[in-house]
Short mmCIF file of C-alpha atoms in Angstrom, two decimals:
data_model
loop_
_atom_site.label_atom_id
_atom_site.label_comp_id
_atom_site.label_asym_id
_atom_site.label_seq_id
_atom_site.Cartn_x
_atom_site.Cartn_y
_atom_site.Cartn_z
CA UNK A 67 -36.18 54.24 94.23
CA UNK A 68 -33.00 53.79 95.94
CA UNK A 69 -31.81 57.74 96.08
CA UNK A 70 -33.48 58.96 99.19
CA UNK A 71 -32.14 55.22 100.77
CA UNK A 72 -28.36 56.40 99.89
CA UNK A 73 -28.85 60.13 100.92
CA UNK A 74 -29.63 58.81 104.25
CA UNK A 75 -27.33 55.70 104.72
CA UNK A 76 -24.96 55.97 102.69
CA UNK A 77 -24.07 60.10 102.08
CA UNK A 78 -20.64 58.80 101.96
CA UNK A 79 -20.47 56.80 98.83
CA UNK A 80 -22.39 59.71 96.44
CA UNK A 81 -19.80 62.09 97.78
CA UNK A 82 -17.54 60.11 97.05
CA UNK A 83 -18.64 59.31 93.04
CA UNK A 84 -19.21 62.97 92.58
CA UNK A 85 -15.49 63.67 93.96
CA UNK A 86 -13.77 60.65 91.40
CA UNK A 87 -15.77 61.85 88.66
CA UNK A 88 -15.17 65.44 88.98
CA UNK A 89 -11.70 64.97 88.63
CA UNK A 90 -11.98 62.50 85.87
CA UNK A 91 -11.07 59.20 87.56
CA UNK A 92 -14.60 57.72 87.21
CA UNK A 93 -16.21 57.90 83.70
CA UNK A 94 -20.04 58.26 83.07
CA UNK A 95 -21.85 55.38 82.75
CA UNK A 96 -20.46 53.74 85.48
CA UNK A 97 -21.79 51.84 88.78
CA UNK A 98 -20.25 52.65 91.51
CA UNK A 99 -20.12 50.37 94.59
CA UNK A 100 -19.06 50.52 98.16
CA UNK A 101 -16.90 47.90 98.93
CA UNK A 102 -17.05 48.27 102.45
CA UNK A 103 -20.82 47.89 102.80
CA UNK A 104 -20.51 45.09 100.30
CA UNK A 105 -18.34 43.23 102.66
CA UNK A 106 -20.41 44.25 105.84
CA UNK A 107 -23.44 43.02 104.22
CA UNK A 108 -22.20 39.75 102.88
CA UNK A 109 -20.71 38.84 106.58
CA UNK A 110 -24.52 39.42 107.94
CA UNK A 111 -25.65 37.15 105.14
CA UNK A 112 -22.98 34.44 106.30
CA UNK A 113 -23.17 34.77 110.22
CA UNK A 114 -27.41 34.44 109.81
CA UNK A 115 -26.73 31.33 107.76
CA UNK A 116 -24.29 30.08 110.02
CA UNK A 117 -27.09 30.40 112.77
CA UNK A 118 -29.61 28.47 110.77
CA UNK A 119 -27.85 25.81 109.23
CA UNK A 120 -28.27 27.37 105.66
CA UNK A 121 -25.42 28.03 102.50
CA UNK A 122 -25.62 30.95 100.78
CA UNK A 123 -24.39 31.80 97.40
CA UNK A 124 -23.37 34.69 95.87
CA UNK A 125 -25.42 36.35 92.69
CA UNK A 126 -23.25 38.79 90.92
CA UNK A 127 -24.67 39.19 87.64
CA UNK A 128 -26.74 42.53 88.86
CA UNK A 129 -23.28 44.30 89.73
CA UNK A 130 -21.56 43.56 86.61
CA UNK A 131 -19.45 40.36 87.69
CA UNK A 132 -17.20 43.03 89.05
CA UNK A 133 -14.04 40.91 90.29
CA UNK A 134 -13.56 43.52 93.36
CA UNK A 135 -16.80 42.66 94.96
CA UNK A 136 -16.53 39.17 94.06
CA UNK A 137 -13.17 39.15 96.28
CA UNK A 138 -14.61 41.42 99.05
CA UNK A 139 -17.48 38.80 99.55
CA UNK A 140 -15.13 35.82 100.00
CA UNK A 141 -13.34 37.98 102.04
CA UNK A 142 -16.89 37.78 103.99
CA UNK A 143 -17.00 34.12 104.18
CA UNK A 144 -19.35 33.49 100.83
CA UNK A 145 -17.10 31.46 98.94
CA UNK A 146 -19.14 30.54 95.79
CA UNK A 147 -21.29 32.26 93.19
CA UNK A 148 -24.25 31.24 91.49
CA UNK A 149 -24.54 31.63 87.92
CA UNK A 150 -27.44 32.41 85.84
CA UNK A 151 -26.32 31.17 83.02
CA UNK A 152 -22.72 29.82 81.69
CA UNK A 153 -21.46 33.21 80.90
CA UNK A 154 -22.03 34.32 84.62
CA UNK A 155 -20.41 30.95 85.75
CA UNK A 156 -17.18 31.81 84.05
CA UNK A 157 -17.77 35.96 85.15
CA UNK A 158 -17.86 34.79 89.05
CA UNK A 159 -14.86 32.55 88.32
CA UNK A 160 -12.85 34.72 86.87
CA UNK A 161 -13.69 36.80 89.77
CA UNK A 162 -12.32 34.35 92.25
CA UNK A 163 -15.48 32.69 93.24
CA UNK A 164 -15.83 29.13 93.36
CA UNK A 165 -19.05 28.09 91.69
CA UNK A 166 -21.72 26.43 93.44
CA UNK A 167 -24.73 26.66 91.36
CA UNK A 168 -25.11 26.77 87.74
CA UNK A 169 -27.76 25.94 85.40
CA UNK A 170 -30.68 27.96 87.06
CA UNK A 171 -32.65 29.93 85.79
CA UNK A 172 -30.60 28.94 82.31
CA UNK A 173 -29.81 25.51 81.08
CA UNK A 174 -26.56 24.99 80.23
CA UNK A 175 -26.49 24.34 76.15
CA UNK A 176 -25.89 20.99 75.26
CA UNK A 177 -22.40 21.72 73.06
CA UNK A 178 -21.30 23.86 76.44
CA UNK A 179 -21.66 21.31 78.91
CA UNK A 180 -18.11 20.66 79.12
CA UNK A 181 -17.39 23.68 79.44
CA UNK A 182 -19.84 24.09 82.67
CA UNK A 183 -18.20 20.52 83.60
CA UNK A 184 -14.62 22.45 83.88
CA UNK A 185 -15.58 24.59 86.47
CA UNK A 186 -16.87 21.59 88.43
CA UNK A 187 -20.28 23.45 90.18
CA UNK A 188 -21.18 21.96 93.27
CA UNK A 189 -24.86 21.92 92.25
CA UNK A 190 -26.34 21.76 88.21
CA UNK A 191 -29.91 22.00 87.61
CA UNK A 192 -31.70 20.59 85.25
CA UNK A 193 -35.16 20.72 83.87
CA UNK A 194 -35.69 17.62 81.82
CA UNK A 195 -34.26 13.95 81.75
CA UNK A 196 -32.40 14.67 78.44
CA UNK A 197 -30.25 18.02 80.31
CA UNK A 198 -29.32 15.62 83.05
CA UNK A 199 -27.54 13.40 80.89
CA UNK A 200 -25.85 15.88 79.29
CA UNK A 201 -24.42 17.28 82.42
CA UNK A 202 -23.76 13.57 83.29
CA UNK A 203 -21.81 12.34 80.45
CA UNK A 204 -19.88 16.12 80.67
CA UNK A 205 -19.25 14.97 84.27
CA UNK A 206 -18.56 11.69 83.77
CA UNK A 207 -15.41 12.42 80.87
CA UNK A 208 -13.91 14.11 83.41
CA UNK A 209 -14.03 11.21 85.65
CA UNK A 210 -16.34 13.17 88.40
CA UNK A 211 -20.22 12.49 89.27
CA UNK A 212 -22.02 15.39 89.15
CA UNK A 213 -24.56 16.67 91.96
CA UNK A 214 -27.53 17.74 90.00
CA UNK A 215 -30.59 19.60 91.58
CA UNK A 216 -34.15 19.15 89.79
CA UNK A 217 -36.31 22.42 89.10
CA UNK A 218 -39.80 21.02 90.60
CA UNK A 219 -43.20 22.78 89.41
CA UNK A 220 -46.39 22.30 90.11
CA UNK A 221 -50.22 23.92 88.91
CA UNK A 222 -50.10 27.34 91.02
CA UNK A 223 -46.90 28.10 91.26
CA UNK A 224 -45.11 31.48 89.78
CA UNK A 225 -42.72 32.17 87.38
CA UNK A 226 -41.85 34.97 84.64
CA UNK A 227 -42.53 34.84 81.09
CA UNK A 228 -39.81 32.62 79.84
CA UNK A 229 -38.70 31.07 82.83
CA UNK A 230 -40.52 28.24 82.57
CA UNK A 231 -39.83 24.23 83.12
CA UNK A 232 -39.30 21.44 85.07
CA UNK A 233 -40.30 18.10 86.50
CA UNK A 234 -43.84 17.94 87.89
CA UNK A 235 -44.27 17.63 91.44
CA UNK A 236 -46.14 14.40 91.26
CA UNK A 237 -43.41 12.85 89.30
CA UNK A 238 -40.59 14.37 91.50
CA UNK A 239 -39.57 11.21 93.22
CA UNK A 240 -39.76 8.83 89.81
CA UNK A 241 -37.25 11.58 88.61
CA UNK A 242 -34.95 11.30 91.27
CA UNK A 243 -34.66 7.90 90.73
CA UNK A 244 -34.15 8.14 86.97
CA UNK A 245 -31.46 10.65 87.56
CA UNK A 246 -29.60 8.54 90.38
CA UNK A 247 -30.06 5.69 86.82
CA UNK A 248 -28.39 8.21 84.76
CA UNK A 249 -23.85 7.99 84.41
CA UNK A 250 -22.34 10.81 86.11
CA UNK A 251 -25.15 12.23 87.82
CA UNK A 252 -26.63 12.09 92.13
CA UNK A 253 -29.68 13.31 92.53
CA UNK A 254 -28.65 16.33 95.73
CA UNK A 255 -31.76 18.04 95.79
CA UNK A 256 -34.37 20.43 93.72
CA UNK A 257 -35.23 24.03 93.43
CA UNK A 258 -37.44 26.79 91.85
CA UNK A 259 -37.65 30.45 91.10
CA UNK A 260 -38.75 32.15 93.09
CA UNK A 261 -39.75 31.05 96.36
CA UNK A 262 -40.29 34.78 97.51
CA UNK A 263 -41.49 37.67 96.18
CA UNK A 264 -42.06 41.18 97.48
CA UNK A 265 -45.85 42.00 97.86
CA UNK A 266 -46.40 45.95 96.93
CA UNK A 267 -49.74 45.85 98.66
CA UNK A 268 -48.23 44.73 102.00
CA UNK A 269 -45.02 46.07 101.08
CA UNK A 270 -43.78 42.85 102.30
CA UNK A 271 -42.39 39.39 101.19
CA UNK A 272 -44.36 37.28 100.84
CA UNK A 273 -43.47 33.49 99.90
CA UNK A 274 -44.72 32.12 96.68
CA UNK A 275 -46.83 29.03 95.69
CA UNK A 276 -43.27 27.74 94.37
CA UNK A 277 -42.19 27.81 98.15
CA UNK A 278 -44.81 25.36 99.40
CA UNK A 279 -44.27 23.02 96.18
CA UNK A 280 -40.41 23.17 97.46
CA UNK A 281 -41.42 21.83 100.87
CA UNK A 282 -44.04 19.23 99.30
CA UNK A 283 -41.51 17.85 97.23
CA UNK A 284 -39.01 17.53 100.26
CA UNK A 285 -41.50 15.67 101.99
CA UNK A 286 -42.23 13.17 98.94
CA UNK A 287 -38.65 12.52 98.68
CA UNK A 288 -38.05 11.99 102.71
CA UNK A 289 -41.40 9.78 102.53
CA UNK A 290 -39.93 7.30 99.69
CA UNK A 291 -36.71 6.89 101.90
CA UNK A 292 -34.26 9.96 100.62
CA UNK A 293 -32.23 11.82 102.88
CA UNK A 294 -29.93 14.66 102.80
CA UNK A 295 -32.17 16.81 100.41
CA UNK A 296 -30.36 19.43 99.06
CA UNK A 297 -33.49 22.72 99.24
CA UNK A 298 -32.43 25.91 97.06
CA UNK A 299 -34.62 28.52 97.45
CA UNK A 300 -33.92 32.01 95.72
CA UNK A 301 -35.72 35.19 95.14
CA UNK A 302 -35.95 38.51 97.02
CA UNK A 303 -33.48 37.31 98.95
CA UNK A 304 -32.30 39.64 102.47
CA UNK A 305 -31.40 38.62 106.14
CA UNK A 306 -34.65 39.06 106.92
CA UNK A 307 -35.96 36.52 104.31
CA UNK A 308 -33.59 33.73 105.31
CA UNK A 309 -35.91 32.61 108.66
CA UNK A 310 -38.83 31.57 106.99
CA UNK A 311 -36.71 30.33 104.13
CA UNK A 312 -35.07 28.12 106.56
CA UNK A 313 -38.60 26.94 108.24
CA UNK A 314 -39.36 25.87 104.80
CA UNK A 315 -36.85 23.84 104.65
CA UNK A 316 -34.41 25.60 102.53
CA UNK A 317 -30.87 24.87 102.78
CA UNK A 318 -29.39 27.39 99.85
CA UNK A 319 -30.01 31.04 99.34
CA UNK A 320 -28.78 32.92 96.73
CA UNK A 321 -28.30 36.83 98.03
CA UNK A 322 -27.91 39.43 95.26
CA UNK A 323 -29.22 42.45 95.45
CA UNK A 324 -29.22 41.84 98.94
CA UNK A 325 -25.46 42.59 98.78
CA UNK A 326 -25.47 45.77 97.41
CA UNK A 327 -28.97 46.66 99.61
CA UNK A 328 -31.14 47.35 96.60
CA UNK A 329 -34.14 44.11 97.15
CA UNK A 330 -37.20 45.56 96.76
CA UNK A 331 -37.97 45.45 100.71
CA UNK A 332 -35.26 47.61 101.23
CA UNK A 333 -36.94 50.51 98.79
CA UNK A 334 -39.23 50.63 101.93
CA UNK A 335 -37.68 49.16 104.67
CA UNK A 336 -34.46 49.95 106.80
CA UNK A 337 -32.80 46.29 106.95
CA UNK A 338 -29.48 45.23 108.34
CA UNK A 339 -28.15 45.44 104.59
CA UNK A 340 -26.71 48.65 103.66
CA UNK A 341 -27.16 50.41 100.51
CA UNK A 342 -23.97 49.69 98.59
CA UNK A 343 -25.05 50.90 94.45
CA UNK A 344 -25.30 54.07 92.87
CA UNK A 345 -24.84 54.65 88.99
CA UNK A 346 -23.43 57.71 88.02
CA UNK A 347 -23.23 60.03 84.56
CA UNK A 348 -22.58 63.38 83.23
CA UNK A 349 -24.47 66.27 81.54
CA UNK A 350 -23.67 65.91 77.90
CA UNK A 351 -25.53 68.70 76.31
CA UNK A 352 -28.74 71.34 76.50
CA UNK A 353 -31.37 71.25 74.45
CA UNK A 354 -35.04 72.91 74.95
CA UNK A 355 -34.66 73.19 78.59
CA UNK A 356 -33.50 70.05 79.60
CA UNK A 357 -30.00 68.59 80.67
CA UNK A 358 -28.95 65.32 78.25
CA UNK A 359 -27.55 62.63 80.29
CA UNK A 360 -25.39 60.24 79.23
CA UNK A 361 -27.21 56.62 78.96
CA UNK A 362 -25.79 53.07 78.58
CA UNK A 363 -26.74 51.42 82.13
CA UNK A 364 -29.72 53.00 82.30
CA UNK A 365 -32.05 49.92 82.96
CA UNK A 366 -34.21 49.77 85.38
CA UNK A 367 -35.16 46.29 87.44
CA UNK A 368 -39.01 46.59 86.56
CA UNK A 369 -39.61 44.63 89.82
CA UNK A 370 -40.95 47.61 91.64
CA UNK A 371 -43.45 48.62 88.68
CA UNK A 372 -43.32 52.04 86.87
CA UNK A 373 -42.11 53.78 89.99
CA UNK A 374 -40.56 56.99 88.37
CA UNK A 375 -36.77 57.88 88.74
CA UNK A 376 -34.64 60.63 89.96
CA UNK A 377 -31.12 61.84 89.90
CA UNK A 378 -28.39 64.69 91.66
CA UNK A 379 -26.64 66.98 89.41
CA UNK A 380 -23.97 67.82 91.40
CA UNK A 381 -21.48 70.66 90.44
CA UNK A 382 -17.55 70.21 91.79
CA UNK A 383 -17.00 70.92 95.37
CA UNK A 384 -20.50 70.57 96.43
CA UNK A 385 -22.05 68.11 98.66
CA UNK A 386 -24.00 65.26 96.90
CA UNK A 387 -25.98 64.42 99.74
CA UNK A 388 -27.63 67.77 99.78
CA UNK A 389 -28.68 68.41 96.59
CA UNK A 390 -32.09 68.48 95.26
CA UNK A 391 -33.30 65.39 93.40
CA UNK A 392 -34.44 66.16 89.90
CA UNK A 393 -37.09 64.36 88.07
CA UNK A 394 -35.64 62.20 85.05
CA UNK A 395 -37.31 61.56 81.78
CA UNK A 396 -36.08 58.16 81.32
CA UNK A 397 -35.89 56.24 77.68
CA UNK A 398 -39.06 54.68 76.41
CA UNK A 399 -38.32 50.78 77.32
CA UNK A 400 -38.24 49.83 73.69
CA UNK A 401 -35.26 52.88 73.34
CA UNK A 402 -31.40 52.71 72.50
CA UNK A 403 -30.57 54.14 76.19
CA UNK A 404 -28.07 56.96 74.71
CA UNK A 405 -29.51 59.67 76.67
CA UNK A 406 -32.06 60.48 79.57
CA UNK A 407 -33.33 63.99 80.30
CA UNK A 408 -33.81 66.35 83.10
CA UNK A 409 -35.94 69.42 82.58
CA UNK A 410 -34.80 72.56 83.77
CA UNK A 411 -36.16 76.15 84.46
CA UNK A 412 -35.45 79.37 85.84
CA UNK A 413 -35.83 78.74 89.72
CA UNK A 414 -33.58 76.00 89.36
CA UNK A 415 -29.88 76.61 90.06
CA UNK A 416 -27.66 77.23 87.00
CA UNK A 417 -26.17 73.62 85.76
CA UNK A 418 -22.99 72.77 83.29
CA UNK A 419 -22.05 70.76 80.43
CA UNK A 420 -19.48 67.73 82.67
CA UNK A 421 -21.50 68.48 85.59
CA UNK A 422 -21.79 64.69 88.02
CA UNK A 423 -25.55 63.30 87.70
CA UNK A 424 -25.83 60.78 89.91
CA UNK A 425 -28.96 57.83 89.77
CA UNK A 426 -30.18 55.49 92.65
CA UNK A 427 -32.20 52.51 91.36
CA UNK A 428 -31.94 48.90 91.61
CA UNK A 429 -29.74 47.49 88.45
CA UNK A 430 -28.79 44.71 86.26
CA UNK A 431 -25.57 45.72 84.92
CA UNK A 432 -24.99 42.33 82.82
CA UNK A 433 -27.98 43.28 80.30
CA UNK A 434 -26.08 46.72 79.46
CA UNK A 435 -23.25 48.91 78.29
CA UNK A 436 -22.58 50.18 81.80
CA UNK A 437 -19.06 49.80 83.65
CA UNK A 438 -18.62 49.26 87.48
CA UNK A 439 -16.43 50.26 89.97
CA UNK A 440 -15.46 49.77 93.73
CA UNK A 441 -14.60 52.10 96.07
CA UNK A 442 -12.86 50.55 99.28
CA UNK A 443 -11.80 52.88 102.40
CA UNK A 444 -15.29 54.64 102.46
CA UNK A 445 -16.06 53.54 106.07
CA UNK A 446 -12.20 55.10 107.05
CA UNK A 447 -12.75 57.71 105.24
CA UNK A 448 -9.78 57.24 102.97
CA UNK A 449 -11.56 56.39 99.77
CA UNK A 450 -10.21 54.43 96.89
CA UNK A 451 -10.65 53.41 93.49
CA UNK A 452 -9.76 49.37 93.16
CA UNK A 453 -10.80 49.66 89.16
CA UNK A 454 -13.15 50.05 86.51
CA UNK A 455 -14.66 46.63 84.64
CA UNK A 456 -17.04 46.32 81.75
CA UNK A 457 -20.13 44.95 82.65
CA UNK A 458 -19.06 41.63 82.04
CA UNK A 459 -16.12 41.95 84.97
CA UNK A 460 -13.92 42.16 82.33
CA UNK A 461 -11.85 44.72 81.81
CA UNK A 462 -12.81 47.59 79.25
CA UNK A 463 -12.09 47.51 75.56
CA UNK A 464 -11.95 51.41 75.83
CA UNK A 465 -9.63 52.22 78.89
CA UNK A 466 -10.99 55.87 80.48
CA UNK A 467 -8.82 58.27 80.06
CA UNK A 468 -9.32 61.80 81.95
CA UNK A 469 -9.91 64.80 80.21
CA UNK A 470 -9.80 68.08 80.53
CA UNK A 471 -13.54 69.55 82.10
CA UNK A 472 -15.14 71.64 79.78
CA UNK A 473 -16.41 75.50 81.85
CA UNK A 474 -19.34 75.65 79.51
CA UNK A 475 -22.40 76.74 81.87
CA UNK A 476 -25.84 76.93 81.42
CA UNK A 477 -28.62 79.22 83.53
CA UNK A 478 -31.88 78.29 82.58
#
């Protein structure tokens, strides 16, 4: 999806992974993002809001928690993460991100909520009456009261199998005054997920059903006397989005992939967001005419469909921009990712065992084995490795050691 995007933008960055790889500083299975574009793109993020009165948070579950990016987009002016669930909340802490949004799109569990209370979010949502007093009384131990926002849903709007829940719209304002009833809770505002989405047909995107019930329940709440509505609006989330987000009236977005330039608008679109992800592996073996590549981060966002995938097998010294893209035989969804193939013949270029295959597609590094790492210096020219992290943005249990390249070749 995203390969022809980096061959064009961002030539720099595969060169780059090919070169670290090659001489065994960056191990398959491994993300590799440009911290530099990172940084870029999360100061466009934070100058738009500035202009139109908006917050943004940071989602970093998609690159792995990686602590590297997390400090390059402070460095931008995006001070806090949002967290998908708790275990992303403590990720983008341990990062250095302050948290600003946790419990959405997964409640916090009830023994945890002290936990969640430590890192005091700025904003917890809740979907039911019983999960705000939880988060109260967690809040309320600590001596604090808690700024809670309410997931609002109405008959229409979208979500994804699973994501479910919520207080109905026509009860939204009989809510917010049970919460405001509740110890250790404010009502601050509400939310949903998601409020965009990109349209294939228009290759556009295209605001959801959830994004009107956002803006209905904004104007219940103003109507019954409330003021200083708190309006978080996520999904599909660029630069370009944040206008209309903001006419809605939004007041938090949560960029993610539109940090690292892979939102489905930008698989079709130049934006002002740069493409900043590429995941990279290594022939492992032959067998019936294909190359074996190694697996382990090897899932694919489904949010562009079945769109199929490609990769660069690049051989040392060459230049990763200009190779051919190969068609990959990806792992049947319901598959152990250990391996994907790439079918080779005889007009194709010899290829070796250790020889750089490099992916573009849009990730979610947190739901696999993958590693990630940063490379700063790539817009000087003077790249550099900052470190490699488990996908958790921990570090990893099995440090990568280089070894010695194996000169086994293959000519199909």
């Amino acid at each position: 999806m995203f390969l022809n995007l980096l061959t064009r933008r961002n030539p720099q960055l595969l060169n780059a992974a090919a070169h670290l790889h090659a001489v065994g500083q960056l191990p398959p299975n491994t993300f590799v993002i440009d911290l530099d574009a990172v940084e870029r793109n999360a100061a466009a993020f934070v100058a738009e809001c500035a202009r139109l009165a908006l917050t943004p948070f940071a989602m970093t579950k998609q690159i792995g928690r990686n602590p590297d990016v997390s400090a390059a987009v402070a460095r931008a002016g995006i001070s806090h993460a949002v967290a998908v669930d708790l275990e992303d909340a403590f990720g983008a802490a341990s990062g250095g991100l302050n948290i600003g949004h946790l419990g959405h799109l997964v409640q916090i569990p009830r023994q945890q909520a002290a936990l969640a209370a430590s890192l005091e979010p700025l904003y917890w949502t809740v979907f039911s009456d019983a999960k705000a007093a939880e988060a109260g009384a967690a809040a309320a131990a600590r001596g604090k009261v808690q700024d809670v926002l309410l997931r609002v849903v109405a008959p229409g709007d979208r979500f994804y199998t699973g994501h479910e829940g919520g207080f109905a719209l026509d009860d939204i304002v009989a809510a917010a005054d049970r919460v405001d009833a509740l110890p250790g809770v404010r009502f601050a505002g509400i939310t949903t997920f998601p409020a965009t989405l990109f349209d294939a047909t228009t290759c556009s995107a295209k605001a959801t059903p959830n994004r009107a019930t956002l803006t209905a329940a904004k104007t219940m709440l103003e109507a019954a006397g409330r003021t200083d509505i708190q309006v978080n609006a996520p999904g599909t989330t660029s630069v370009s989005v944040l206008e209309s987000l903001a006419a809605a009236g939004a007041t938090q977005v949560e960029p993610g992939h539109g940090l690292t330039g892979t939102t489905p608008l930008h698989a079709v679109e130049d934006l002002v967001e740069e493409p900043a992800i590429a995941y990279v592996s290594e022939v492992s073996h032959f067998h019936n005419g294909s190359a074996y590549v190694f697996g382990g981060g090897l899932y694919v966002d489904p949010v562009l469909g079945g769109v199929e995938t490609n990769a660069l097998i690049v051989a040392p010294g060459t230049d990763a921009a200009a190779t051919v893209q190969r068609r990959v035989a990806m792992p049947a969804a319901e598959a152990i990712d250990y391996y994907a193939t790439i079918g080779l013949d005889e007009r194709e270029a010899s290829v070796s065992v250790g020889d750089t295959v490099i992916f573009g597609f849009r990730p979610q590094v947190f739901v696999t084995r993958a590693q990630t790492a940063a490379i700063s210096g790539l817009s000087t020219n003077q790249p550099r490795l900052e470190g490699i992290w488990a996908a958790n943005g921990s570090a990893p249990l099995i440090p990568f050691r280089p070894s010695v390249r194996t000169t086994d070749r293959i000519t199909p």
